[in-house]
GROMACS .gro file of C-alpha atoms in nm:
model
  336
    1MET     CA    1  -3.881  -7.994  -1.181
    2ARG     CA    2  -3.859  -8.126  -1.535
    3MET     CA    3  -3.921  -7.957  -1.867
    4ARG     CA    4  -4.046  -8.116  -2.188
    5ARG     CA    5  -4.106  -7.990  -2.540
    6VAL     CA    6  -4.438  -7.826  -2.626
    7ASP     CA    7  -4.565  -7.961  -2.958
    8ASP     CA    8  -4.855  -7.724  -3.024
    9MET     CA    9  -4.708  -7.376  -3.084
   10GLN     CA   10  -4.965  -7.258  -3.334
   11ARG     CA   11  -5.153  -7.036  -3.092
   12ALA     CA   12  -4.845  -6.850  -2.973
   13ALA     CA   13  -4.719  -6.811  -3.329
   14THR     CA   14  -5.055  -6.670  -3.437
   15TYR     CA   15  -5.045  -6.425  -3.146
   16ALA     CA   16  -4.702  -6.303  -3.255
   17ARG     CA   17  -4.822  -6.250  -3.611
   18GLU     CA   18  -5.127  -6.059  -3.488
   19LEU     CA   19  -4.909  -5.822  -3.288
   20GLU     CA   20  -4.698  -5.754  -3.592
   21SER     CA   21  -4.999  -5.677  -3.812
   22GLU     CA   22  -5.219  -5.464  -3.586
   23ASP     CA   23  -5.301  -5.107  -3.686
   24PRO     CA   24  -5.074  -4.882  -3.478
   25GLU     CA   25  -5.345  -4.618  -3.451
   26GLU     CA   26  -5.592  -4.862  -3.297
   27VAL     CA   27  -5.386  -5.092  -3.077
   28THR     CA   28  -5.354  -5.005  -2.708
   29VAL     CA   29  -5.053  -5.238  -2.689
   30ARG     CA   30  -5.048  -5.561  -2.493
   31LEU     CA   31  -4.788  -5.428  -2.259
   32ASP     CA   32  -4.862  -5.391  -1.893
   33ALA     CA   33  -5.036  -5.059  -1.948
   34GLY     CA   34  -5.314  -5.245  -2.127
   35ASP     CA   35  -5.645  -5.078  -2.188
   36VAL     CA   36  -5.610  -4.862  -1.878
   37TYR     CA   37  -5.357  -4.635  -2.042
   38ALA     CA   38  -5.404  -4.623  -2.418
   39MET     CA   39  -5.173  -4.408  -2.625
   40SER     CA   40  -5.214  -4.313  -2.989
   41GLY     CA   41  -5.080  -4.066  -3.243
   42GLU     CA   42  -4.826  -3.812  -3.123
   43ALA     CA   43  -4.897  -3.881  -2.757
   44ARG     CA   44  -4.742  -4.224  -2.802
   45TYR     CA   45  -4.408  -4.058  -2.864
   46HIS     CA   46  -4.435  -3.813  -2.579
   47GLN     CA   47  -4.175  -3.838  -2.304
   48ASP     CA   48  -4.447  -3.829  -2.040
   49ALA     CA   49  -4.539  -4.181  -2.151
   50ILE     CA   50  -4.186  -4.292  -2.060
   51GLU     CA   51  -4.226  -4.152  -1.709
   52TRP     CA   52  -4.561  -4.330  -1.673
   53ILE     CA   53  -4.416  -4.664  -1.783
   54PHE     CA   54  -4.117  -4.628  -1.550
   55LEU     CA   55  -4.336  -4.548  -1.250
   56VAL     CA   56  -4.566  -4.841  -1.313
   57ASP     CA   57  -4.285  -5.090  -1.371
   58ALA     CA   58  -4.102  -4.966  -1.061
   59LEU     CA   59  -4.412  -5.075  -0.868
   60ASN     CA   60  -4.491  -5.382  -1.075
   61PHE     CA   61  -4.480  -5.651  -0.808
   62SER     CA   62  -4.688  -5.867  -0.572
   63PHE     CA   63  -5.054  -5.823  -0.662
   64TRP     CA   64  -5.193  -6.157  -0.547
   65SER     CA   65  -5.426  -6.141  -0.250
   66ASP     CA   66  -5.435  -6.354   0.063
   67GLN     CA   67  -5.758  -6.193   0.185
   68PRO     CA   68  -6.120  -6.298   0.117
   69ARG     CA   69  -6.193  -5.952  -0.023
   70GLN     CA   70  -5.943  -5.865  -0.293
   71TYR     CA   71  -5.793  -5.518  -0.324
   72SER     CA   72  -5.962  -5.332  -0.610
   73VAL     CA   73  -5.969  -4.988  -0.770
   74THR     CA   74  -6.260  -4.844  -0.966
   75LEU     CA   75  -6.194  -4.587  -1.237
   76ASP     CA   76  -6.453  -4.442  -1.476
   77GLY     CA   77  -6.707  -4.700  -1.370
   78LYS     CA   78  -6.485  -5.002  -1.424
   79THR     CA   79  -6.340  -5.205  -1.137
   80TYR     CA   80  -5.987  -5.339  -1.167
   81HIS     CA   81  -5.808  -5.618  -0.981
   82GLY     CA   82  -5.453  -5.744  -0.963
   83TYR     CA   83  -5.194  -5.561  -1.169
   84TRP     CA   84  -5.456  -5.336  -1.329
   85THR     CA   85  -5.528  -5.172  -0.993
   86LEU     CA   86  -5.187  -5.008  -1.012
   87CYS     CA   87  -5.253  -4.863  -1.357
   88ALA     CA   88  -5.597  -4.743  -1.252
   89ALA     CA   89  -5.467  -4.583  -0.932
   90VAL     CA   90  -5.195  -4.395  -1.120
   91ASN     CA   91  -5.439  -4.268  -1.382
   92ARG     CA   92  -5.690  -4.171  -1.113
   93ALA     CA   93  -5.424  -3.962  -0.943
   94LEU     CA   94  -5.325  -3.793  -1.270
   95ALA     CA   95  -5.688  -3.712  -1.346
   96ALA     CA   96  -5.713  -3.552  -1.002
   97GLY     CA   97  -5.414  -3.328  -1.073
   98ILE     CA   98  -5.166  -3.524  -0.859
   99PRO     CA   99  -4.828  -3.534  -1.042
  100ILE     CA  100  -4.765  -3.896  -0.946
  101THR     CA  101  -4.537  -3.961  -1.248
  102ASP     CA  102  -4.310  -3.669  -1.149
  103ALA     CA  103  -4.002  -3.797  -0.963
  104ALA     CA  104  -3.971  -3.467  -0.776
  105TYR     CA  105  -4.317  -3.529  -0.634
  106TYR     CA  106  -4.298  -3.895  -0.537
  107ALA     CA  107  -3.946  -3.861  -0.396
  108LYS     CA  108  -4.076  -3.627  -0.125
  109ALA     CA  109  -4.448  -3.702  -0.094
  110SER     CA  110  -4.561  -3.808   0.252
  111ASP     CA  111  -4.664  -4.162   0.338
  112GLU     CA  112  -5.022  -4.040   0.371
  113GLU     CA  113  -5.021  -3.875   0.028
  114LEU     CA  114  -4.884  -4.183  -0.143
  115ALA     CA  115  -5.116  -4.416   0.047
  116ASP     CA  116  -5.409  -4.207  -0.073
  117VAL     CA  117  -5.293  -4.243  -0.435
  118PHE     CA  118  -5.314  -4.622  -0.401
  119ARG     CA  119  -5.629  -4.636  -0.190
  120GLY     CA  120  -5.866  -4.916  -0.278
  121ASP     CA  121  -6.243  -4.942  -0.299
  122SER     CA  122  -6.261  -5.102   0.047
  123VAL     CA  123  -6.048  -5.130   0.360
  124GLU     CA  124  -5.807  -5.365   0.181
  125SER     CA  125  -5.485  -5.187   0.088
  126ILE     CA  126  -5.255  -5.264  -0.201
  127PRO     CA  127  -5.012  -5.543  -0.103
  128LEU     CA  128  -4.671  -5.426   0.027
  129LEU     CA  129  -4.776  -5.062   0.047
  130GLY     CA  130  -4.481  -4.974   0.269
  131GLU     CA  131  -4.237  -5.134   0.028
  132ARG     CA  132  -4.394  -4.950  -0.266
  133ILE     CA  133  -4.353  -4.618  -0.086
  134GLY     CA  134  -3.990  -4.707  -0.021
  135VAL     CA  135  -3.936  -4.787  -0.388
  136LEU     CA  136  -4.084  -4.453  -0.494
  137ARG     CA  137  -3.859  -4.264  -0.254
  138GLU     CA  138  -3.548  -4.449  -0.374
  139VAL     CA  139  -3.602  -4.417  -0.749
  140GLY     CA  140  -3.731  -4.062  -0.711
  141ARG     CA  141  -3.419  -3.946  -0.528
  142VAL     CA  142  -3.189  -4.102  -0.786
  143LEU     CA  143  -3.375  -3.946  -1.077
  144VAL     CA  144  -3.381  -3.603  -0.913
  145ASP     CA  145  -3.016  -3.615  -0.807
  146LYS     CA  146  -2.867  -3.758  -1.125
  147TYR     CA  147  -3.111  -3.733  -1.418
  148GLN     CA  148  -3.290  -3.398  -1.375
  149GLY     CA  149  -3.593  -3.582  -1.239
  150ARG     CA  150  -3.677  -3.771  -1.558
  151PHE     CA  151  -3.628  -4.135  -1.644
  152SER     CA  152  -3.623  -4.037  -2.011
  153ASN     CA  153  -3.281  -3.879  -1.946
  154LEU     CA  154  -3.152  -4.211  -1.813
  155LEU     CA  155  -3.303  -4.387  -2.115
  156ALA     CA  156  -3.112  -4.156  -2.349
  157CYS     CA  157  -2.783  -4.270  -2.194
  158CYS     CA  158  -2.838  -4.623  -2.323
  159GLU     CA  159  -2.811  -4.533  -2.693
  160GLY     CA  160  -3.070  -4.784  -2.811
  161SER     CA  161  -2.935  -5.087  -2.624
  162ALA     CA  162  -3.175  -5.298  -2.419
  163GLN     CA  163  -2.891  -5.459  -2.225
  164ARG     CA  164  -2.738  -5.123  -2.142
  165LEU     CA  165  -3.072  -5.007  -2.011
  166VAL     CA  166  -3.120  -5.317  -1.797
  167ASN     CA  167  -2.768  -5.285  -1.656
  168LEU     CA  168  -2.803  -4.914  -1.586
  169VAL     CA  169  -3.139  -4.961  -1.416
  170VAL     CA  170  -3.014  -5.233  -1.182
  171THR     CA  171  -2.698  -5.033  -1.114
  172GLU     CA  172  -2.875  -4.708  -1.029
  173PHE     CA  173  -3.177  -4.850  -0.847
  174MET     CA  174  -3.115  -5.109  -0.578
  175CYS     CA  175  -3.483  -5.203  -0.570
  176PHE     CA  176  -3.452  -5.343  -0.926
  177ARG     CA  177  -3.171  -5.585  -0.831
  178ASP     CA  178  -3.349  -5.916  -0.862
  179GLU     CA  179  -3.037  -6.111  -0.763
  180HIS     CA  180  -3.003  -6.435  -0.566
  181GLN     CA  181  -2.774  -6.723  -0.475
  182PHE     CA  182  -2.855  -7.070  -0.606
  183HIS     CA  183  -2.641  -7.342  -0.447
  184GLY     CA  184  -2.355  -7.097  -0.413
  185ARG     CA  185  -2.386  -6.948  -0.762
  186PRO     CA  186  -2.510  -6.594  -0.831
  187VAL     CA  187  -2.836  -6.577  -1.030
  188ALA     CA  188  -2.992  -6.262  -1.173
  189MET     CA  189  -3.353  -6.264  -1.296
  190TYR     CA  190  -3.415  -5.888  -1.340
  191LYS     CA  191  -3.787  -5.930  -1.404
  192ARG     CA  192  -3.890  -5.568  -1.348
  193ALA     CA  193  -3.587  -5.420  -1.526
  194GLN     CA  194  -3.651  -5.634  -1.832
  195ILE     CA  195  -4.025  -5.573  -1.844
  196LEU     CA  196  -3.949  -5.202  -1.826
  197VAL     CA  197  -3.746  -5.235  -2.146
  198ALA     CA  198  -4.015  -5.449  -2.306
  199ASP     CA  199  -4.294  -5.208  -2.220
  200ILE     CA  200  -4.107  -4.914  -2.370
  201TRP     CA  201  -4.031  -5.119  -2.682
  202ALA     CA  202  -4.393  -5.232  -2.719
  203CYS     CA  203  -4.541  -4.891  -2.648
  204PHE     CA  204  -4.330  -4.720  -2.914
  205GLU     CA  205  -4.351  -5.018  -3.151
  206GLY     CA  206  -3.975  -5.051  -3.159
  207LYS     CA  207  -3.932  -4.698  -3.296
  208GLY     CA  208  -3.789  -4.373  -3.162
  209LEU     CA  209  -3.753  -4.393  -2.785
  210GLY     CA  210  -3.852  -4.759  -2.805
  211ARG     CA  211  -3.591  -4.871  -3.057
  212PHE     CA  212  -3.347  -5.124  -2.913
  213VAL     CA  213  -3.102  -5.295  -3.146
  214ASP     CA  214  -3.069  -5.593  -2.911
  215ILE     CA  215  -3.431  -5.629  -2.799
  216ASP     CA  216  -3.428  -6.004  -2.867
  217SER     CA  217  -3.172  -6.048  -2.589
  218ILE     CA  218  -3.443  -5.981  -2.330
  219THR     CA  219  -3.579  -6.297  -2.164
  220MET     CA  220  -3.929  -6.368  -2.038
  221PHE     CA  221  -4.029  -6.201  -1.711
  222ALA     CA  222  -4.007  -6.462  -1.438
  223ASP     CA  223  -4.309  -6.414  -1.214
  224TYR     CA  224  -4.578  -6.639  -1.066
  225ARG     CA  225  -4.841  -6.634  -1.343
  226VAL     CA  226  -4.637  -6.734  -1.649
  227PRO     CA  227  -4.503  -7.054  -1.483
  228GLN     CA  228  -4.864  -7.156  -1.424
  229ALA     CA  229  -4.940  -7.114  -1.796
  230LEU     CA  230  -4.624  -7.304  -1.889
  231CYS     CA  231  -4.737  -7.595  -1.672
  232HIS     CA  232  -5.079  -7.580  -1.834
  233PHE     CA  233  -4.924  -7.614  -2.180
  234GLY     CA  234  -4.685  -7.887  -2.068
  235ALA     CA  235  -4.368  -7.682  -2.104
  236LEU     CA  236  -4.300  -7.726  -1.732
  237GLU     CA  237  -4.370  -8.025  -1.513
  238TYR     CA  238  -4.346  -7.994  -1.135
  239SER     CA  239  -4.222  -8.284  -0.925
  240PRO     CA  240  -4.491  -8.447  -0.706
  241ARG     CA  241  -4.328  -8.305  -0.392
  242LEU     CA  242  -4.321  -7.950  -0.528
  243LEU     CA  243  -4.674  -7.975  -0.663
  244GLU     CA  244  -4.806  -8.096  -0.328
  245PHE     CA  245  -4.625  -7.816  -0.146
  246LEU     CA  246  -4.768  -7.549  -0.376
  247ARG     CA  247  -5.122  -7.683  -0.346
  248GLU     CA  248  -5.104  -7.703   0.033
  249SER     CA  249  -4.946  -7.358   0.047
  250GLU     CA  250  -5.237  -7.202  -0.139
  251LYS     CA  251  -5.474  -7.345   0.123
  252VAL     CA  252  -5.261  -7.232   0.418
  253VAL     CA  253  -5.199  -6.879   0.294
  254ARG     CA  254  -5.563  -6.823   0.200
  255GLN     CA  255  -5.669  -6.941   0.547
  256VAL     CA  256  -5.416  -6.776   0.779
  257GLY     CA  257  -5.263  -6.501   0.567
  258GLU     CA  258  -4.888  -6.460   0.591
  259LEU     CA  259  -4.824  -6.615   0.931
  260ASN     CA  260  -4.586  -6.868   0.777
  261ALA     CA  261  -4.379  -6.612   0.591
  262HIS     CA  262  -4.057  -6.702   0.772
  263GLN     CA  263  -4.094  -7.078   0.768
  264CYS     CA  264  -3.911  -7.272   0.500
  265PRO     CA  265  -4.047  -7.568   0.302
  266PRO     CA  266  -4.158  -7.839   0.339
  267THR     CA  267  -4.393  -7.663   0.584
  268PRO     CA  268  -4.666  -7.525   0.356
  269GLY     CA  269  -4.693  -7.148   0.342
  270LEU     CA  270  -4.522  -6.865   0.162
  271LEU     CA  271  -4.225  -6.973  -0.047
  272PRO     CA  272  -3.948  -6.739   0.073
  273SER     CA  273  -3.788  -6.514  -0.187
  274GLY     CA  274  -3.458  -6.666  -0.291
  275HIS     CA  275  -3.544  -7.019  -0.179
  276PRO     CA  276  -3.398  -7.281  -0.418
  277TRP     CA  277  -3.746  -7.399  -0.518
  278GLU     CA  278  -3.848  -7.045  -0.611
  279ILE     CA  279  -3.529  -6.995  -0.812
  280GLU     CA  280  -3.587  -7.326  -0.992
  281ILE     CA  281  -3.942  -7.232  -1.089
  282ARG     CA  282  -3.837  -6.894  -1.223
  283GLY     CA  283  -3.518  -7.015  -1.392
  284ASN     CA  284  -3.687  -7.310  -1.562
  285SER     CA  285  -3.961  -7.077  -1.682
  286ILE     CA  286  -3.703  -6.860  -1.857
  287TRP     CA  287  -3.549  -7.163  -2.024
  288ALA     CA  288  -3.889  -7.308  -2.119
  289VAL     CA  289  -3.984  -6.989  -2.302
  290GLU     CA  290  -3.648  -6.991  -2.479
  291CYS     CA  291  -3.717  -7.347  -2.599
  292ILE     CA  292  -4.066  -7.246  -2.717
  293LYS     CA  293  -3.913  -6.949  -2.898
  294ARG     CA  294  -3.672  -7.178  -3.084
  295CYS     CA  295  -3.954  -7.414  -3.184
  296ILE     CA  296  -4.161  -7.130  -3.326
  297GLU     CA  297  -3.865  -6.985  -3.513
  298GLU     CA  298  -3.800  -7.326  -3.669
  299SER     CA  299  -4.150  -7.306  -3.818
  300GLY     CA  300  -4.055  -6.982  -3.993
  301THR     CA  301  -4.225  -6.731  -3.762
  302PRO     CA  302  -3.994  -6.472  -3.605
  303VAL     CA  303  -4.069  -6.418  -3.236
  304ASN     CA  304  -3.894  -6.309  -2.921
  305ALA     CA  305  -3.936  -6.392  -2.553
  306ILE     CA  306  -4.121  -6.067  -2.489
  307LEU     CA  307  -4.408  -6.155  -2.723
  308LEU     CA  308  -4.428  -6.505  -2.580
  309ASP     CA  309  -4.442  -6.368  -2.228
  310PHE     CA  310  -4.718  -6.127  -2.328
  311TYR     CA  311  -4.914  -6.416  -2.479
  312LEU     CA  312  -4.868  -6.645  -2.178
  313TRP     CA  313  -4.958  -6.374  -1.929
  314ASP     CA  314  -5.269  -6.276  -2.128
  315TYR     CA  315  -5.366  -6.641  -2.153
  316SER     CA  316  -5.321  -6.702  -1.780
  317LYS     CA  317  -5.556  -6.414  -1.699
  318GLU     CA  318  -5.817  -6.497  -1.965
  319TYR     CA  319  -5.828  -6.867  -1.878
  320ALA     CA  320  -5.768  -6.843  -1.503
  321LYS     CA  321  -6.060  -7.073  -1.421
  322GLU     CA  322  -5.937  -7.340  -1.662
  323MET     CA  323  -5.596  -7.334  -1.491
  324GLN     CA  324  -5.704  -7.308  -1.129
  325GLU     CA  325  -5.599  -7.667  -1.062
  326ILE     CA  326  -5.239  -7.563  -1.130
  327PRO     CA  327  -5.112  -7.376  -0.822
  328ILE     CA  328  -4.900  -7.063  -0.839
  329HIS     CA  329  -4.605  -7.025  -0.605
  330LEU     CA  330  -4.682  -6.767  -0.339
  331THR     CA  331  -4.384  -6.540  -0.269
  332ARG     CA  332  -4.405  -6.190  -0.124
  333SER     CA  333  -4.132  -5.989  -0.288
  334ILE     CA  334  -4.068  -5.659  -0.464
  335ASN     CA  335  -3.903  -5.855  -0.746
  336TYR     CA  336  -4.234  -5.961  -0.907
   0.00000   0.00000   0.00000
């Protein structure tokens, strides 16, 4: 995998400026809550928003489908797919009086109760349902046992430091430890822990509960969509062997599901979590965004990796058809 400089940064720079200038009373924030969970006025500074963001980011992983009929959730007449199904399912439960953002509830709720919260519009279930239930039990127990059942109490321990929050989250919750070995060297990506910090920062516009003095130390969130956008823009270039593997893997997984989950490359199929190729894709994506960030800053526009990630993720969803020739790497994991 090779990386080369992206010359045209104008679009990303414009996006960053737009985020800085939007009316705080109108914006629903381009964080992962999106238009499913819009906060404004005093509600934006309510601690319940923190619990909502934590719950969603604890479950923010593996939304791609290997089935002909994609998992979907309909809320208020609108049908959601992918990541947005999670937001819609949580809000549907809250509207029905189910305290799904309460750690005391989801720490002890039955498998059946939690499965019903995330039920889809058809027989297709949300990917990795069992793993998601396990995550809820783990984080719920920790919050109840050590933080009076509220993530906002853990947040307060970090005293406005993004890095302290990331470190405390991965220390307290094993399911957030996005850690691997790459040719004998330890590598930590911490996608979900970092996007948790970013979502709180974006939701509160860097103020109050969302003020972090070191927010620019957060990297992009290494998943499977942003690398696709980076390849589209020329910031990443896959080797012919890797590109062929990814293209063949998309065909295999779509045809036979996850039967190849335990086979390693070069046999096409799922790319195992922690495989060197997966680590290279994610690691190079982090570095590519850092290089883009530096280029934009040289033009006089302040920006951080969070805003660039938001832009790239939004772009990858809006222009999915234009980028369909660029394959995503298919990895089933609770890390992303």
